[in-house]
Short mmCIF file of C-alpha atoms in Angstrom, two decimals:
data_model
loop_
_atom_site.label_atom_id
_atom_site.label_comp_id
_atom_site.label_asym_id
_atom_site.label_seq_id
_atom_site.Cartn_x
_atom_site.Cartn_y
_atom_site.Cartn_z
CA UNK A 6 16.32 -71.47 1.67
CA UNK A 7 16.91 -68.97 -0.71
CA UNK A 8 13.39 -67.94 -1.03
CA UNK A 9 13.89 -66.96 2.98
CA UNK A 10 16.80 -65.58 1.90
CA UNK A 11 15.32 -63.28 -0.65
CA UNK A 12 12.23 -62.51 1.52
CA UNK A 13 14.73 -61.26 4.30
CA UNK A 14 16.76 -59.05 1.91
CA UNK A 15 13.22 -57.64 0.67
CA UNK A 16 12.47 -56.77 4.44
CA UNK A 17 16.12 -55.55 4.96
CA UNK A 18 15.51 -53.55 2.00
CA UNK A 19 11.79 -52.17 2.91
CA UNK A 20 13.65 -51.20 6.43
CA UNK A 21 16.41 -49.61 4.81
CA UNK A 22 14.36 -47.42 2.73
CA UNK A 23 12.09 -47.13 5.18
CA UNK A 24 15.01 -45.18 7.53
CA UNK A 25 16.66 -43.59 4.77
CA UNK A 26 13.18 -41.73 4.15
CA UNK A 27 12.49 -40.85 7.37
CA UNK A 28 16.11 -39.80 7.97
CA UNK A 29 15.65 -37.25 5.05
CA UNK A 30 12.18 -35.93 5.73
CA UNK A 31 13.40 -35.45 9.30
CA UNK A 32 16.48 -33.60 8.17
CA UNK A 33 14.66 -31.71 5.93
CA UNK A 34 12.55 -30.18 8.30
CA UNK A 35 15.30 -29.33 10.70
CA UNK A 36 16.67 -27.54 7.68
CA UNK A 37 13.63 -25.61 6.46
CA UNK A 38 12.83 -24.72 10.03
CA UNK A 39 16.49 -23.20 10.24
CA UNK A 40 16.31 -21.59 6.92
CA UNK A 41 12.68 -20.07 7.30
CA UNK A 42 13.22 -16.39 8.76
CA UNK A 43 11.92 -15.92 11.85
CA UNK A 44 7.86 -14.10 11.80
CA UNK A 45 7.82 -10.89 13.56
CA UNK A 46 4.88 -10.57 15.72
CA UNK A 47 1.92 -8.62 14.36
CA UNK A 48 2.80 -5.11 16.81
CA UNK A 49 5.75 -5.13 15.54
CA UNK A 50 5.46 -5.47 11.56
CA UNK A 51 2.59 -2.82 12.19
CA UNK A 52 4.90 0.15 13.62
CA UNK A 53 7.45 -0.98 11.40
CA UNK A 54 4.79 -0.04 8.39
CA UNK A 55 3.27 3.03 10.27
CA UNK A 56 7.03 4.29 10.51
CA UNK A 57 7.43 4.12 6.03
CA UNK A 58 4.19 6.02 5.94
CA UNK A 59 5.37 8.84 8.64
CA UNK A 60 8.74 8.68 6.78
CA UNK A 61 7.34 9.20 3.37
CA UNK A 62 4.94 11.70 4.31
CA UNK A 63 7.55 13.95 6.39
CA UNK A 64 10.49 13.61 3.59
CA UNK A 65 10.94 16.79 1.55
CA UNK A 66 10.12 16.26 -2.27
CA UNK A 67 13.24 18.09 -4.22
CA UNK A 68 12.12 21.04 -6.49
CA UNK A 69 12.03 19.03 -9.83
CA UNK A 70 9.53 16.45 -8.97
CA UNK A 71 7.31 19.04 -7.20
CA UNK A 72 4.21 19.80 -9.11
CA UNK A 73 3.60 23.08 -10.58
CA UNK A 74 0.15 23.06 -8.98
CA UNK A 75 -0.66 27.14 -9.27
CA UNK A 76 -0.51 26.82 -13.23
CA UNK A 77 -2.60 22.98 -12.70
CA UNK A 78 -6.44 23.26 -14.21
CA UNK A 79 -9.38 22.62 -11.90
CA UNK A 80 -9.49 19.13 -13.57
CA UNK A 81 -6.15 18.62 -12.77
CA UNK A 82 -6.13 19.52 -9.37
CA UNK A 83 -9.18 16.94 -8.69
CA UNK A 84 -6.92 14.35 -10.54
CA UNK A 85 -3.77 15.01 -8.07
CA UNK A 86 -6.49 14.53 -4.89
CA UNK A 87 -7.61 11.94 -6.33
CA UNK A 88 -4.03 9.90 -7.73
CA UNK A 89 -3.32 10.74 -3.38
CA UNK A 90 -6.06 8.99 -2.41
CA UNK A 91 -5.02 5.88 -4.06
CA UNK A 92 -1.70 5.35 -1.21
CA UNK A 93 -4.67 5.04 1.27
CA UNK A 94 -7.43 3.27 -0.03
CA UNK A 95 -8.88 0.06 -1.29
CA UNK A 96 -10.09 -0.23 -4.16
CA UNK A 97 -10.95 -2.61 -6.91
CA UNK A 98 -9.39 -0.29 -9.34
CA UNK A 99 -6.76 2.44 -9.42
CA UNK A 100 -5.52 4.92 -12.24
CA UNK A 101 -2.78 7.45 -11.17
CA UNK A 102 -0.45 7.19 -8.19
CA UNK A 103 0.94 10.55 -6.50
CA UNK A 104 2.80 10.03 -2.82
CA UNK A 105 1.37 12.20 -0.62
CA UNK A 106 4.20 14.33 1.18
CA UNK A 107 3.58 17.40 3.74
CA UNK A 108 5.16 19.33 1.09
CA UNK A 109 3.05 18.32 -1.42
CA UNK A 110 -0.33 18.28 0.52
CA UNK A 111 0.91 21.76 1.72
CA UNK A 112 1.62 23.12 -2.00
CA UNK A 113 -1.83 21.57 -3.26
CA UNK A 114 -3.54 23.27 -0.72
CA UNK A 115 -2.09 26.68 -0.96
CA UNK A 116 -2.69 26.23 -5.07
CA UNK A 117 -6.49 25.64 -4.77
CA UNK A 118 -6.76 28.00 -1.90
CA UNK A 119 -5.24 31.00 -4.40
CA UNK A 120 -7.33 29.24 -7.37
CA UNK A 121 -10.24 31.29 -8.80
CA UNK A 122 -12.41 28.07 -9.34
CA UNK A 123 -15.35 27.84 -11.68
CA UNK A 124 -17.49 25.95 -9.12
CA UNK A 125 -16.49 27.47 -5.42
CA UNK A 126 -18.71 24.49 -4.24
CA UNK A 127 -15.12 22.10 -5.71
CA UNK A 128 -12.83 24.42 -4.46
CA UNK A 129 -14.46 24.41 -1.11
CA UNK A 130 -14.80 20.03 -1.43
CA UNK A 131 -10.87 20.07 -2.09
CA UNK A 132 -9.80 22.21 0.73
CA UNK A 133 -11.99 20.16 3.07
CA UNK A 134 -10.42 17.04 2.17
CA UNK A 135 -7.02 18.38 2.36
CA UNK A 136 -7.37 20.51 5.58
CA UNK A 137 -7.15 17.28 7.97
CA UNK A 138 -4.18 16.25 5.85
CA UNK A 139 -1.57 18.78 6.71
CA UNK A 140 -1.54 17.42 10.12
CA UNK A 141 -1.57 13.88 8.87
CA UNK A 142 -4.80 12.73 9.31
CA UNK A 143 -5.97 11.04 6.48
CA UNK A 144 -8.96 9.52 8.32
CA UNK A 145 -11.45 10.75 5.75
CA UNK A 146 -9.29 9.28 2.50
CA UNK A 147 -11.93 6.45 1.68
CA UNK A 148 -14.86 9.64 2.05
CA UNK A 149 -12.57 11.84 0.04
CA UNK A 150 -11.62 9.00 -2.86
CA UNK A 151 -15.59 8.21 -3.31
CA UNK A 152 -16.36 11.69 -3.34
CA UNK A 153 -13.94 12.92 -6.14
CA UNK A 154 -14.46 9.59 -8.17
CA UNK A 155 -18.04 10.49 -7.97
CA UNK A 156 -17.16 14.38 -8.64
CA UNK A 157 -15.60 12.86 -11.57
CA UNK A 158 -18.58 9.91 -12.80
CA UNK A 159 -16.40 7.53 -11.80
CA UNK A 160 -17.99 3.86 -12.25
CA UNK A 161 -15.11 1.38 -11.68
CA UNK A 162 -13.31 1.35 -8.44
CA UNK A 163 -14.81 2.71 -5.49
CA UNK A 164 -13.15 2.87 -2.35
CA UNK A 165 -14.10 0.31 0.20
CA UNK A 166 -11.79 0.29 3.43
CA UNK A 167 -8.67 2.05 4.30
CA UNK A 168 -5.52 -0.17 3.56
CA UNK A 169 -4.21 -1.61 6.71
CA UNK A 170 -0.59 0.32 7.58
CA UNK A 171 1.36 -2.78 6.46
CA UNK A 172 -1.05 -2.56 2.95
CA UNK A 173 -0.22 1.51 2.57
CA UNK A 174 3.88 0.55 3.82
CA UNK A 175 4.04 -2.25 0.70
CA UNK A 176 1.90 0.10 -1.96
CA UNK A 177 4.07 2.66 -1.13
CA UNK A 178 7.46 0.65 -1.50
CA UNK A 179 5.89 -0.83 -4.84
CA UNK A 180 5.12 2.61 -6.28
CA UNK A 181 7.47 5.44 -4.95
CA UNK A 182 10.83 3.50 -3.32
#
């Protein structure tokens, strides 16, 4: 008898746990389902993103953080291209950031432009690149990147791809915002 006894208050005691656990784990999902933000759908994280770039290329940069680009050396000049290039491209490795603005693609081209360059062969690379990027297109950026890192022997990170919008939106939250 009591051995029954203590067999049924083992199986009362498996059943009870038995509930109790899936009682939580049930409850628990309800809970992290609730609590879990809803996933926006892939369009519309994407013009979300594409609308940071447009609104951190079109904002005005204030006087003081402006570069003084006309007194900038040749070397210099390459360097601010190339720090640009970085907000658009992948690469295994970047050195020097610089957010690319109208103003400041605008000022950088109108500084090289007036520039009496050494090699006229860089000056004309440099306005090339930059041309398509007063109207925003930055379509050649992994061409451009390559070609200045080469311009400058680079051996480390060469561009591969252009980041994705929601890639350029988070680099340029992480580095300028």
């Amino acid at each position: 008898m009591i051995k029954r006894f203590i067999v049924g208050m083992g199986i009362a005691a498996s059943m009870f746990i038995a509930g109790v656990t899936y009682f939580y784990f049930n409850k628990g999902e309800a809970i992290a389902t609730e609590a879990a933000p809803a996933k926006k759908p892939a369009a519309e994280e994407e013009t979300e993103a594409k609308a940071v770039i447009k609104a951190s290329f079109r904002q005005k940069t204030p006087k003081n953080e402006m570069p003084a680009y006309s007194s900038m050396s040749e070397d210099e000049l390459v360097q601010e291209v190339h720090n640009m290039t970085h907000q658009k491209v992948e690469a295994s490795e970047k050195w020097g950031v610089s957010e690319i603005t109208k103003d400041k693609v605008d000022a950088l081209y109108m500084a090289i432009q007036n520039k009496n360059f050494g090699d006229p062969g860089l000056q004309h690379m440099l306005l090339r690149i930059l041309k398509p990027w007063e109207k925003g297109d930055f379509s050649n950026a992994v061409k451009a990147h390559n070609e200045v890192w080469s311009y400058q022997h680079g051996n480390i990170g060469k561009a591969q791809r252009l980041l994705t919008p929601a890639e350029e939106a988070a680099y340029i939250k992480k580095n300028f915002k």
